[in-house]
mmCIF file with all atom_site columns, C-alpha atoms in Angstrom:
data_model
loop_
_atom_site.group_PDB
_atom_site.id
_atom_site.type_symbol
_atom_site.label_atom_id
_atom_site.label_alt_id
_atom_site.label_comp_id
_atom_site.label_asym_id
_atom_site.label_entity_id
_atom_site.label_seq_id
_atom_site.pdbx_PDB_ins_code
_atom_site.Cartn_x
_atom_site.Cartn_y
_atom_site.Cartn_z
_atom_site.occupancy
_atom_site.B_iso_or_equiv
_atom_site.pdbx_formal_charge
_atom_site.auth_seq_id
_atom_site.auth_comp_id
_atom_site.auth_asym_id
_atom_site.auth_atom_id
_atom_site.pdbx_PDB_model_num
ATOM 1   C CA . MET A 1 1   ? -124.789 -7.676  32.060 1.00 39.00 ? 99  MET A CA 1
ATOM 2   C CA . ASP A 1 2   ? -125.200 -9.710  35.451 1.00 43.00 ? 100 ASP A CA 1
ATOM 3   C CA . SER A 1 3   ? -122.420 -12.157 36.098 1.00 47.00 ? 101 SER A CA 1
ATOM 4   C CA . PHE A 1 4   ? -123.811 -15.728 35.995 1.00 47.00 ? 102 PHE A CA 1
ATOM 5   C CA . MET A 1 5   ? -123.265 -16.278 39.731 1.00 48.00 ? 103 MET A CA 1
ATOM 6   C CA . ASN A 1 6   ? -125.443 -13.034 40.411 1.00 52.00 ? 104 ASN A CA 1
ATOM 7   C CA . LEU A 1 7   ? -128.205 -14.860 38.158 1.00 50.00 ? 105 LEU A CA 1
ATOM 8   C CA . ALA A 1 8   ? -127.604 -18.224 40.171 1.00 49.00 ? 106 ALA A CA 1
ATOM 9   C CA . LYS A 1 9   ? -128.206 -15.930 43.257 1.00 51.00 ? 107 LYS A CA 1
ATOM 10  C CA . GLN A 1 10  ? -131.349 -14.317 42.012 1.00 54.00 ? 108 GLN A CA 1
ATOM 11  C CA . GLY A 1 11  ? -132.483 -18.089 40.893 1.00 50.00 ? 109 GLY A CA 1
ATOM 12  C CA . MET A 1 12  ? -132.037 -19.473 44.593 1.00 48.00 ? 110 MET A CA 1
ATOM 13  C CA . GLN A 1 13  ? -133.928 -16.149 45.865 1.00 53.00 ? 111 GLN A CA 1
ATOM 14  C CA . ALA A 1 14  ? -136.641 -17.356 43.588 1.00 50.00 ? 112 ALA A CA 1
ATOM 15  C CA . TYR A 1 15  ? -136.584 -20.559 44.689 1.00 43.00 ? 113 TYR A CA 1
ATOM 16  C CA . GLU A 1 16  ? -136.628 -19.552 48.597 1.00 47.00 ? 114 GLU A CA 1
ATOM 17  C CA . ARG A 1 17  ? -140.005 -17.636 47.615 1.00 48.00 ? 115 ARG A CA 1
ATOM 18  C CA . SER A 1 18  ? -141.515 -20.571 45.931 1.00 44.00 ? 116 SER A CA 1
ATOM 19  C CA . GLN A 1 19  ? -141.200 -22.356 49.221 1.00 39.00 ? 117 GLN A CA 1
ATOM 20  C CA . SER A 1 20  ? -144.513 -20.703 50.130 1.00 39.00 ? 118 SER A CA 1
ATOM 21  C CA . ASP A 1 21  ? -146.401 -21.888 47.339 1.00 42.00 ? 119 ASP A CA 1
ATOM 22  C CA . VAL A 1 22  ? -144.799 -25.856 47.307 1.00 40.00 ? 120 VAL A CA 1
ATOM 23  C CA . SER A 1 23  ? -148.187 -27.217 46.833 1.00 38.00 ? 121 SER A CA 1
ATOM 24  C CA . ARG A 1 24  ? -148.760 -25.549 43.757 1.00 40.00 ? 122 ARG A CA 1
ATOM 25  C CA . THR A 1 25  ? -145.437 -25.398 42.487 1.00 41.00 ? 123 THR A CA 1
ATOM 26  C CA . GLY A 1 26  ? -143.762 -28.764 43.070 1.00 42.00 ? 124 GLY A CA 1
ATOM 27  C CA . GLY A 1 27  ? -146.694 -31.138 44.028 1.00 40.00 ? 125 GLY A CA 1
ATOM 28  C CA . HIS A 1 28  ? -145.890 -34.566 45.502 1.00 42.00 ? 126 HIS A CA 1
ATOM 29  C CA . GLU A 1 29  ? -142.230 -33.824 44.690 1.00 41.00 ? 127 GLU A CA 1
ATOM 30  C CA . TYR A 1 30  ? -141.706 -31.307 47.492 1.00 40.00 ? 128 TYR A CA 1
ATOM 31  C CA . ASN A 1 31  ? -144.092 -32.913 50.044 1.00 40.00 ? 129 ASN A CA 1
ATOM 32  C CA . SER A 1 32  ? -142.908 -36.312 50.072 1.00 39.00 ? 130 SER A CA 1
ATOM 33  C CA . PRO A 1 33  ? -141.793 -37.503 53.065 1.00 39.00 ? 131 PRO A CA 1
ATOM 34  C CA . ASP A 1 34  ? -138.311 -38.457 51.627 1.00 40.00 ? 132 ASP A CA 1
ATOM 35  C CA . HIS A 1 35  ? -137.299 -34.805 50.127 1.00 38.00 ? 133 HIS A CA 1
ATOM 36  C CA . THR A 1 36  ? -135.663 -33.383 52.975 1.00 36.00 ? 134 THR A CA 1
ATOM 37  C CA . ARG A 1 37  ? -133.877 -30.298 52.886 1.00 35.00 ? 135 ARG A CA 1
ATOM 38  C CA . SER A 1 38  ? -130.777 -31.780 53.456 1.00 39.00 ? 136 SER A CA 1
ATOM 39  C CA . THR A 1 39  ? -131.320 -33.508 49.601 1.00 45.00 ? 137 THR A CA 1
ATOM 40  C CA . GLN A 1 40  ? -131.990 -29.870 48.310 1.00 49.00 ? 138 GLN A CA 1
ATOM 41  C CA . ASP A 1 41  ? -128.776 -29.010 47.500 1.00 60.00 ? 139 ASP A CA 1
ATOM 42  C CA . ARG A 1 42  ? -128.604 -31.383 44.727 1.00 71.00 ? 140 ARG A CA 1
ATOM 43  C CA . PRO A 1 43  ? -131.199 -32.386 42.278 1.00 74.00 ? 141 PRO A CA 1
ATOM 44  C CA . GLN A 1 44  ? -132.985 -35.785 43.021 1.00 76.00 ? 142 GLN A CA 1
ATOM 45  C CA . PHE A 1 45  ? -133.272 -38.008 40.041 1.00 80.00 ? 143 PHE A CA 1
ATOM 46  C CA . ASP A 1 46  ? -135.404 -40.959 39.103 1.00 87.00 ? 144 ASP A CA 1
ATOM 47  C CA . ASP A 1 47  ? -132.662 -42.419 37.556 1.00 91.00 ? 145 ASP A CA 1
ATOM 48  C CA . ASP A 1 48  ? -135.069 -45.160 35.689 1.00 93.00 ? 146 ASP A CA 1
ATOM 49  C CA . GLU A 1 49  ? -137.293 -42.710 34.505 1.00 93.00 ? 147 GLU A CA 1
ATOM 50  C CA . VAL A 1 50  ? -134.438 -40.303 33.370 1.00 94.00 ? 148 VAL A CA 1
ATOM 51  C CA . VAL A 1 51  ? -132.508 -43.534 31.419 1.00 96.00 ? 149 VAL A CA 1
ATOM 52  C CA . ASN A 1 52  ? -135.774 -44.435 29.772 1.00 95.00 ? 150 ASN A CA 1
ATOM 53  C CA . THR A 1 53  ? -136.744 -41.033 28.675 1.00 95.00 ? 151 THR A CA 1
ATOM 54  C CA . ALA A 1 54  ? -133.226 -40.313 27.412 1.00 96.00 ? 152 ALA A CA 1
ATOM 55  C CA . SER A 1 55  ? -133.182 -43.635 25.678 1.00 96.00 ? 153 SER A CA 1
ATOM 56  C CA . ARG A 1 56  ? -136.500 -43.402 23.847 1.00 96.00 ? 154 ARG A CA 1
ATOM 57  C CA . GLU A 1 57  ? -135.830 -39.748 22.637 1.00 96.00 ? 155 GLU A CA 1
ATOM 58  C CA . GLY A 1 58  ? -132.005 -40.192 21.904 1.00 96.00 ? 156 GLY A CA 1
ATOM 59  C CA . SER A 1 59  ? -129.743 -42.324 19.716 1.00 95.00 ? 157 SER A CA 1
ATOM 60  C CA . GLY A 1 60  ? -128.078 -45.155 22.060 1.00 92.00 ? 158 GLY A CA 1
ATOM 61  C CA . ASP A 1 61  ? -129.314 -48.058 24.742 1.00 92.00 ? 159 ASP A CA 1
ATOM 62  C CA . THR A 1 62  ? -129.787 -47.345 28.130 1.00 96.00 ? 160 THR A CA 1
ATOM 63  C CA . SER A 1 63  ? -126.078 -48.306 29.440 1.00 97.00 ? 161 SER A CA 1
ATOM 64  C CA . LEU A 1 64  ? -125.196 -44.808 27.809 1.00 97.00 ? 162 LEU A CA 1
ATOM 65  C CA . PHE A 1 65  ? -126.928 -42.571 29.871 1.00 97.00 ? 163 PHE A CA 1
ATOM 66  C CA . SER A 1 66  ? -127.190 -44.795 33.227 1.00 97.00 ? 164 SER A CA 1
ATOM 67  C CA . SER A 1 67  ? -123.469 -44.220 32.530 1.00 97.00 ? 165 SER A CA 1
ATOM 68  C CA . ALA A 1 68  ? -123.769 -40.624 32.068 1.00 97.00 ? 166 ALA A CA 1
ATOM 69  C CA . LEU A 1 69  ? -125.744 -40.324 35.223 1.00 95.00 ? 167 LEU A CA 1
ATOM 70  C CA . SER A 1 70  ? -122.987 -42.481 37.394 1.00 95.00 ? 168 SER A CA 1
ATOM 71  C CA . PHE A 1 71  ? -120.225 -39.742 36.037 1.00 96.00 ? 169 PHE A CA 1
ATOM 72  C CA . ILE A 1 72  ? -122.132 -37.170 37.509 1.00 94.00 ? 170 ILE A CA 1
ATOM 73  C CA . LYS A 1 73  ? -122.740 -38.673 40.768 1.00 92.00 ? 171 LYS A CA 1
ATOM 74  C CA . GLN A 1 74  ? -118.834 -39.763 41.093 1.00 94.00 ? 172 GLN A CA 1
ATOM 75  C CA . ASN A 1 75  ? -117.902 -36.173 40.082 1.00 93.00 ? 173 ASN A CA 1
ATOM 76  C CA . LYS A 1 76  ? -119.814 -34.196 42.795 1.00 90.00 ? 174 LYS A CA 1
ATOM 77  C CA . SER A 1 77  ? -117.452 -31.780 43.345 1.00 89.00 ? 175 SER A CA 1
ATOM 78  C CA . ALA A 1 78  ? -117.329 -30.595 39.645 1.00 91.00 ? 176 ALA A CA 1
ATOM 79  C CA . HIS A 1 79  ? -120.994 -29.285 40.274 1.00 89.00 ? 177 HIS A CA 1
ATOM 80  C CA . GLU A 1 80  ? -119.723 -26.050 41.875 1.00 85.00 ? 178 GLU A CA 1
ATOM 81  C CA . GLU A 1 81  ? -117.296 -25.465 39.267 1.00 89.00 ? 179 GLU A CA 1
ATOM 82  C CA . PRO A 1 82  ? -118.587 -22.341 37.023 1.00 85.00 ? 180 PRO A CA 1
ATOM 83  C CA . ILE A 1 83  ? -119.753 -22.688 33.955 1.00 85.00 ? 181 ILE A CA 1
ATOM 84  C CA . ASP A 1 84  ? -117.078 -21.607 31.291 1.00 87.00 ? 182 ASP A CA 1
ATOM 85  C CA . GLU A 1 85  ? -119.852 -19.268 29.442 1.00 84.00 ? 183 GLU A CA 1
ATOM 86  C CA . GLU A 1 86  ? -118.010 -18.150 26.815 1.00 88.00 ? 184 GLU A CA 1
ATOM 87  C CA . GLY A 1 87  ? -116.999 -21.433 25.817 1.00 91.00 ? 185 GLY A CA 1
ATOM 88  C CA . VAL A 1 88  ? -120.641 -22.863 26.068 1.00 91.00 ? 186 VAL A CA 1
ATOM 89  C CA . GLN A 1 89  ? -122.229 -20.070 23.981 1.00 89.00 ? 187 GLN A CA 1
ATOM 90  C CA . HIS A 1 90  ? -119.407 -20.660 21.357 1.00 93.00 ? 188 HIS A CA 1
ATOM 91  C CA . ALA A 1 91  ? -119.993 -24.406 20.924 1.00 95.00 ? 189 ALA A CA 1
ATOM 92  C CA . HIS A 1 92  ? -123.816 -23.725 20.524 1.00 94.00 ? 190 HIS A CA 1
ATOM 93  C CA . ARG A 1 93  ? -123.114 -21.459 18.037 1.00 94.00 ? 191 ARG A CA 1
ATOM 94  C CA . LYS A 1 94  ? -121.100 -24.057 16.101 1.00 95.00 ? 192 LYS A CA 1
ATOM 95  C CA . ALA A 1 95  ? -123.346 -26.724 16.902 1.00 96.00 ? 193 ALA A CA 1
ATOM 96  C CA . TYR A 1 96  ? -126.591 -25.002 15.853 1.00 96.00 ? 194 TYR A CA 1
ATOM 97  C CA . GLU A 1 97  ? -125.518 -21.934 13.629 1.00 94.00 ? 195 GLU A CA 1
ATOM 98  C CA . GLU A 1 98  ? -122.563 -22.952 11.725 1.00 96.00 ? 196 GLU A CA 1
ATOM 99  C CA . GLY A 1 99  ? -123.533 -26.598 11.436 1.00 95.00 ? 197 GLY A CA 1
ATOM 100 C CA . SER A 1 100 ? -120.254 -27.641 12.490 1.00 95.00 ? 198 SER A CA 1
ATOM 101 C CA . ALA A 1 101 ? -120.673 -29.619 15.593 1.00 96.00 ? 199 ALA A CA 1
ATOM 102 C CA . GLY A 1 102 ? -118.273 -32.162 14.517 1.00 95.00 ? 200 GLY A CA 1
ATOM 103 C CA . SER A 1 103 ? -115.411 -29.405 14.816 1.00 96.00 ? 201 SER A CA 1
ATOM 104 C CA . LEU A 1 104 ? -115.929 -29.408 18.652 1.00 97.00 ? 202 LEU A CA 1
ATOM 105 C CA . SER A 1 105 ? -114.728 -31.850 21.333 1.00 97.00 ? 203 SER A CA 1
ATOM 106 C CA . ALA A 1 106 ? -117.009 -34.537 22.888 1.00 97.00 ? 204 ALA A CA 1
ATOM 107 C CA . GLY A 1 107 ? -117.720 -32.414 26.083 1.00 96.00 ? 205 GLY A CA 1
ATOM 108 C CA . SER A 1 108 ? -118.224 -29.417 24.214 1.00 96.00 ? 206 SER A CA 1
ATOM 109 C CA . LEU A 1 109 ? -121.021 -30.665 21.961 1.00 97.00 ? 207 LEU A CA 1
ATOM 110 C CA . GLY A 1 110 ? -122.471 -32.149 24.774 1.00 97.00 ? 208 GLY A CA 1
ATOM 111 C CA . SER A 1 111 ? -122.446 -28.532 26.487 1.00 96.00 ? 209 SER A CA 1
ATOM 112 C CA . ALA A 1 112 ? -124.125 -26.934 23.200 1.00 96.00 ? 210 ALA A CA 1
ATOM 113 C CA . ALA A 1 113 ? -126.532 -29.716 23.332 1.00 96.00 ? 211 ALA A CA 1
ATOM 114 C CA . ALA A 1 114 ? -127.533 -28.964 26.933 1.00 94.00 ? 212 ALA A CA 1
ATOM 115 C CA . MET A 1 115 ? -128.216 -25.435 26.141 1.00 92.00 ? 213 MET A CA 1
ATOM 116 C CA . GLN A 1 116 ? -130.336 -25.879 23.382 1.00 93.00 ? 214 GLN A CA 1
ATOM 117 C CA . VAL A 1 117 ? -132.897 -28.138 25.224 1.00 91.00 ? 215 VAL A CA 1
ATOM 118 C CA . LEU A 1 118 ? -132.697 -25.226 28.511 1.00 87.00 ? 216 LEU A CA 1
ATOM 119 C CA . LYS A 1 119 ? -133.585 -22.649 25.972 1.00 83.00 ? 217 LYS A CA 1
ATOM 120 C CA . LYS A 1 120 ? -136.270 -25.140 24.433 1.00 83.00 ? 218 LYS A CA 1
ATOM 121 C CA . PHE A 1 121 ? -137.783 -25.448 28.009 1.00 77.00 ? 219 PHE A CA 1
ATOM 122 C CA . THR A 1 122 ? -137.293 -21.807 29.079 1.00 71.00 ? 220 THR A CA 1
ATOM 123 C CA . SER A 1 123 ? -138.883 -20.596 25.736 1.00 70.00 ? 221 SER A CA 1
ATOM 124 C CA . SER A 1 124 ? -141.709 -22.518 25.640 1.00 64.00 ? 222 SER A CA 1
ATOM 125 C CA . GLY A 1 125 ? -142.868 -21.218 29.370 1.00 54.00 ? 223 GLY A CA 1
ATOM 126 C CA . SER A 1 126 ? -144.292 -24.417 30.974 1.00 45.00 ? 224 SER A CA 1
ATOM 127 C CA . SER A 1 127 ? -143.168 -27.196 28.757 1.00 42.00 ? 225 SER A CA 1
ATOM 128 C CA . GLY A 1 128 ? -146.119 -29.109 29.727 1.00 44.00 ? 226 GLY A CA 1
ATOM 129 C CA . GLY A 1 129 ? -144.670 -29.275 33.629 1.00 45.00 ? 227 GLY A CA 1
ATOM 130 C CA . GLY A 1 130 ? -141.720 -30.658 32.629 1.00 57.00 ? 228 GLY A CA 1
ATOM 131 C CA . SER A 1 131 ? -139.170 -31.621 35.508 1.00 76.00 ? 229 SER A CA 1
ATOM 132 C CA . GLN A 1 132 ? -135.649 -31.650 36.609 1.00 81.00 ? 230 GLN A CA 1
ATOM 133 C CA . SER A 1 133 ? -135.615 -35.034 35.209 1.00 86.00 ? 231 SER A CA 1
ATOM 134 C CA . GLN A 1 134 ? -137.010 -34.417 32.269 1.00 88.00 ? 232 GLN A CA 1
ATOM 135 C CA . LEU A 1 135 ? -134.590 -31.485 31.327 1.00 90.00 ? 233 LEU A CA 1
ATOM 136 C CA . ILE A 1 136 ? -131.529 -33.845 31.873 1.00 94.00 ? 234 ILE A CA 1
ATOM 137 C CA . SER A 1 137 ? -133.171 -36.734 29.976 1.00 96.00 ? 235 SER A CA 1
ATOM 138 C CA . LEU A 1 138 ? -133.536 -34.413 26.621 1.00 95.00 ? 236 LEU A CA 1
ATOM 139 C CA . ALA A 1 139 ? -130.181 -32.828 27.198 1.00 96.00 ? 237 ALA A CA 1
ATOM 140 C CA . MET A 1 140 ? -128.369 -36.327 27.293 1.00 97.00 ? 238 MET A CA 1
ATOM 141 C CA . ALA A 1 141 ? -130.510 -37.297 24.307 1.00 98.00 ? 239 ALA A CA 1
ATOM 142 C CA . GLU A 1 142 ? -129.712 -34.231 22.050 1.00 97.00 ? 240 GLU A CA 1
ATOM 143 C CA . ALA A 1 143 ? -126.670 -34.699 22.818 1.00 97.00 ? 241 ALA A CA 1
ATOM 144 C CA . SER A 1 144 ? -126.617 -38.227 21.631 1.00 98.00 ? 242 SER A CA 1
ATOM 145 C CA . LYS A 1 145 ? -128.398 -37.191 18.513 1.00 97.00 ? 243 LYS A CA 1
ATOM 146 C CA . LEU A 1 146 ? -126.181 -34.475 18.093 1.00 97.00 ? 244 LEU A CA 1
ATOM 147 C CA . PHE A 1 147 ? -122.833 -36.579 17.993 1.00 97.00 ? 245 PHE A CA 1
ATOM 148 C CA . ASP A 1 148 ? -124.518 -38.590 15.535 1.00 97.00 ? 246 ASP A CA 1
ATOM 149 C CA . SER A 1 149 ? -125.685 -36.220 13.120 1.00 96.00 ? 247 SER A CA 1
ATOM 150 C CA . ALA A 1 150 ? -121.910 -34.559 13.184 1.00 96.00 ? 248 ALA A CA 1
ATOM 151 C CA . GLY A 1 151 ? -120.343 -37.794 12.612 1.00 96.00 ? 249 GLY A CA 1
ATOM 152 C CA . GLY A 1 152 ? -118.539 -37.552 15.864 1.00 96.00 ? 250 GLY A CA 1
ATOM 153 C CA . ALA A 1 153 ? -116.526 -34.979 17.381 1.00 96.00 ? 251 ALA A CA 1
ATOM 154 C CA . SER A 1 154 ? -113.253 -33.772 16.960 1.00 96.00 ? 252 SER A CA 1
ATOM 155 C CA . SER A 1 155 ? -112.006 -35.639 20.396 1.00 96.00 ? 253 SER A CA 1
ATOM 156 C CA . GLY A 1 156 ? -113.827 -37.777 22.481 1.00 96.00 ? 254 GLY A CA 1
ATOM 157 C CA . ASN A 1 157 ? -116.625 -40.286 21.837 1.00 97.00 ? 255 ASN A CA 1
ATOM 158 C CA . LYS A 1 158 ? -120.332 -40.532 22.586 1.00 98.00 ? 256 LYS A CA 1
ATOM 159 C CA . GLN A 1 159 ? -120.193 -41.310 26.156 1.00 98.00 ? 257 GLN A CA 1
ATOM 160 C CA . ASP A 1 160 ? -118.181 -38.083 26.367 1.00 97.00 ? 258 ASP A CA 1
ATOM 161 C CA . ALA A 1 161 ? -120.689 -36.013 24.868 1.00 98.00 ? 259 ALA A CA 1
ATOM 162 C CA . VAL A 1 162 ? -123.536 -37.513 26.872 1.00 98.00 ? 260 VAL A CA 1
ATOM 163 C CA . ASN A 1 163 ? -121.540 -36.902 29.947 1.00 97.00 ? 261 ASN A CA 1
ATOM 164 C CA . GLY A 1 164 ? -121.079 -33.436 29.071 1.00 97.00 ? 262 GLY A CA 1
ATOM 165 C CA . ALA A 1 165 ? -124.802 -32.199 28.509 1.00 97.00 ? 263 ALA A CA 1
ATOM 166 C CA . ALA A 1 166 ? -125.444 -33.942 32.138 1.00 96.00 ? 264 ALA A CA 1
ATOM 167 C CA . MET A 1 167 ? -122.591 -32.284 33.710 1.00 95.00 ? 265 MET A CA 1
ATOM 168 C CA . THR A 1 168 ? -123.497 -29.061 31.976 1.00 93.00 ? 266 THR A CA 1
ATOM 169 C CA . VAL A 1 169 ? -127.205 -29.404 33.305 1.00 91.00 ? 267 VAL A CA 1
ATOM 170 C CA . MET A 1 170 ? -126.047 -30.577 36.816 1.00 91.00 ? 268 MET A CA 1
ATOM 171 C CA . LYS A 1 171 ? -124.040 -27.558 37.176 1.00 90.00 ? 269 LYS A CA 1
ATOM 172 C CA . LEU A 1 172 ? -127.064 -25.211 36.009 1.00 85.00 ? 270 LEU A CA 1
ATOM 173 C CA . LEU A 1 173 ? -129.309 -26.925 38.448 1.00 83.00 ? 271 LEU A CA 1
ATOM 174 C CA . VAL A 1 174 ? -126.958 -26.773 41.183 1.00 83.00 ? 272 VAL A CA 1
ATOM 175 C CA . GLN A 1 175 ? -125.807 -23.309 41.091 1.00 78.00 ? 273 GLN A CA 1
ATOM 176 C CA . SER A 1 176 ? -129.269 -22.228 40.778 1.00 72.00 ? 274 SER A CA 1
ATOM 177 C CA . LYS A 1 177 ? -130.358 -24.067 43.600 1.00 58.00 ? 275 LYS A CA 1
ATOM 178 C CA . PHE A 1 178 ? -133.373 -25.463 40.677 1.00 51.00 ? 276 PHE A CA 1
ATOM 179 C CA . SER A 1 179 ? -135.538 -27.804 41.965 1.00 44.00 ? 277 SER A CA 1
ATOM 180 C CA . GLY A 1 180 ? -138.970 -29.303 41.507 1.00 45.00 ? 278 GLY A CA 1
ATOM 181 C CA . ALA A 1 181 ? -140.705 -28.661 38.731 1.00 43.00 ? 279 ALA A CA 1
ATOM 182 C CA . VAL A 1 182 ? -139.890 -26.582 35.609 1.00 47.00 ? 280 VAL A CA 1
ATOM 183 C CA . GLY A 1 183 ? -143.116 -24.834 34.946 1.00 44.00 ? 281 GLY A CA 1
ATOM 184 C CA . GLY A 1 184 ? -145.990 -23.059 36.459 1.00 40.00 ? 282 GLY A CA 1
ATOM 185 C CA . GLY A 1 185 ? -146.744 -19.536 37.194 1.00 37.00 ? 283 GLY A CA 1
ATOM 186 C CA . ASN A 1 186 ? -145.401 -19.532 40.650 1.00 37.00 ? 284 ASN A CA 1
ATOM 187 C CA . SER A 1 187 ? -142.575 -21.862 39.603 1.00 42.00 ? 285 SER A CA 1
ATOM 188 C CA . GLY A 1 188 ? -139.229 -20.021 41.183 1.00 43.00 ? 286 GLY A CA 1
ATOM 189 C CA . GLY A 1 189 ? -136.888 -22.425 39.784 1.00 50.00 ? 287 GLY A CA 1
ATOM 190 C CA . LEU A 1 190 ? -138.110 -21.602 36.323 1.00 51.00 ? 288 LEU A CA 1
ATOM 191 C CA . SER A 1 191 ? -137.680 -17.927 36.331 1.00 53.00 ? 289 SER A CA 1
ATOM 192 C CA . GLY A 1 192 ? -134.450 -18.707 38.188 1.00 56.00 ? 290 GLY A CA 1
ATOM 193 C CA . LEU A 1 193 ? -133.220 -21.084 34.968 1.00 58.00 ? 291 LEU A CA 1
ATOM 194 C CA . MET A 1 194 ? -134.836 -18.611 32.769 1.00 57.00 ? 292 MET A CA 1
ATOM 195 C CA . GLY A 1 195 ? -132.154 -16.106 33.785 1.00 59.00 ? 293 GLY A CA 1
ATOM 196 C CA . LEU A 1 196 ? -129.289 -18.286 33.423 1.00 59.00 ? 294 LEU A CA 1
ATOM 197 C CA . ALA A 1 197 ? -130.677 -19.192 30.332 1.00 60.00 ? 295 ALA A CA 1
ATOM 198 C CA . SER A 1 198 ? -130.492 -15.672 28.930 1.00 60.00 ? 296 SER A CA 1
ATOM 199 C CA . LYS A 1 199 ? -126.912 -15.755 29.278 1.00 57.00 ? 297 LYS A CA 1
ATOM 200 C CA . PHE A 1 200 ? -126.654 -17.863 26.205 1.00 55.00 ? 298 PHE A CA 1
ATOM 201 C CA . MET A 1 201 ? -129.322 -16.651 23.987 1.00 55.00 ? 299 MET A CA 1
#
């Protein structure tokens, strides 16, 4: 079985190949003047869009989700840290197969929620052309709902759960060098993420 970083490398290669089709795969996001090469190693989010979507889809006010975005921006070095694949798999199994999310720490609960959303994105193909902003929005929203439905976590609070979901998504995006839109037959980002997601399925 390929290692996580081999999958990330494959995602990067697919992403680079997709650059020749930017007009079809990325639209204005790729081609806007402010989308320079220097920003491509970090996903660029519309903070207001992310917070509003997460607030609408999840359970919590906007400050819960805006704080999570601040958290991942303030901890950029953590984006490069390896994801604990076994830990995430275990957390996802506990939360979604055994129904015992409340036995997890808030951070682990958040990572399980992120994997659940990623699986939905990749299994549904184009997912309506969902963007990376939608991915992180829905992961945070899922974490907030999972925390509430579980009646809390074994340790940590709801903010920790949402932070955990946001950081897990950011690690996946950065380490697969995923950028632009999820979806579309030519989306290198999607194929890269599907390879990563397969580790958790």
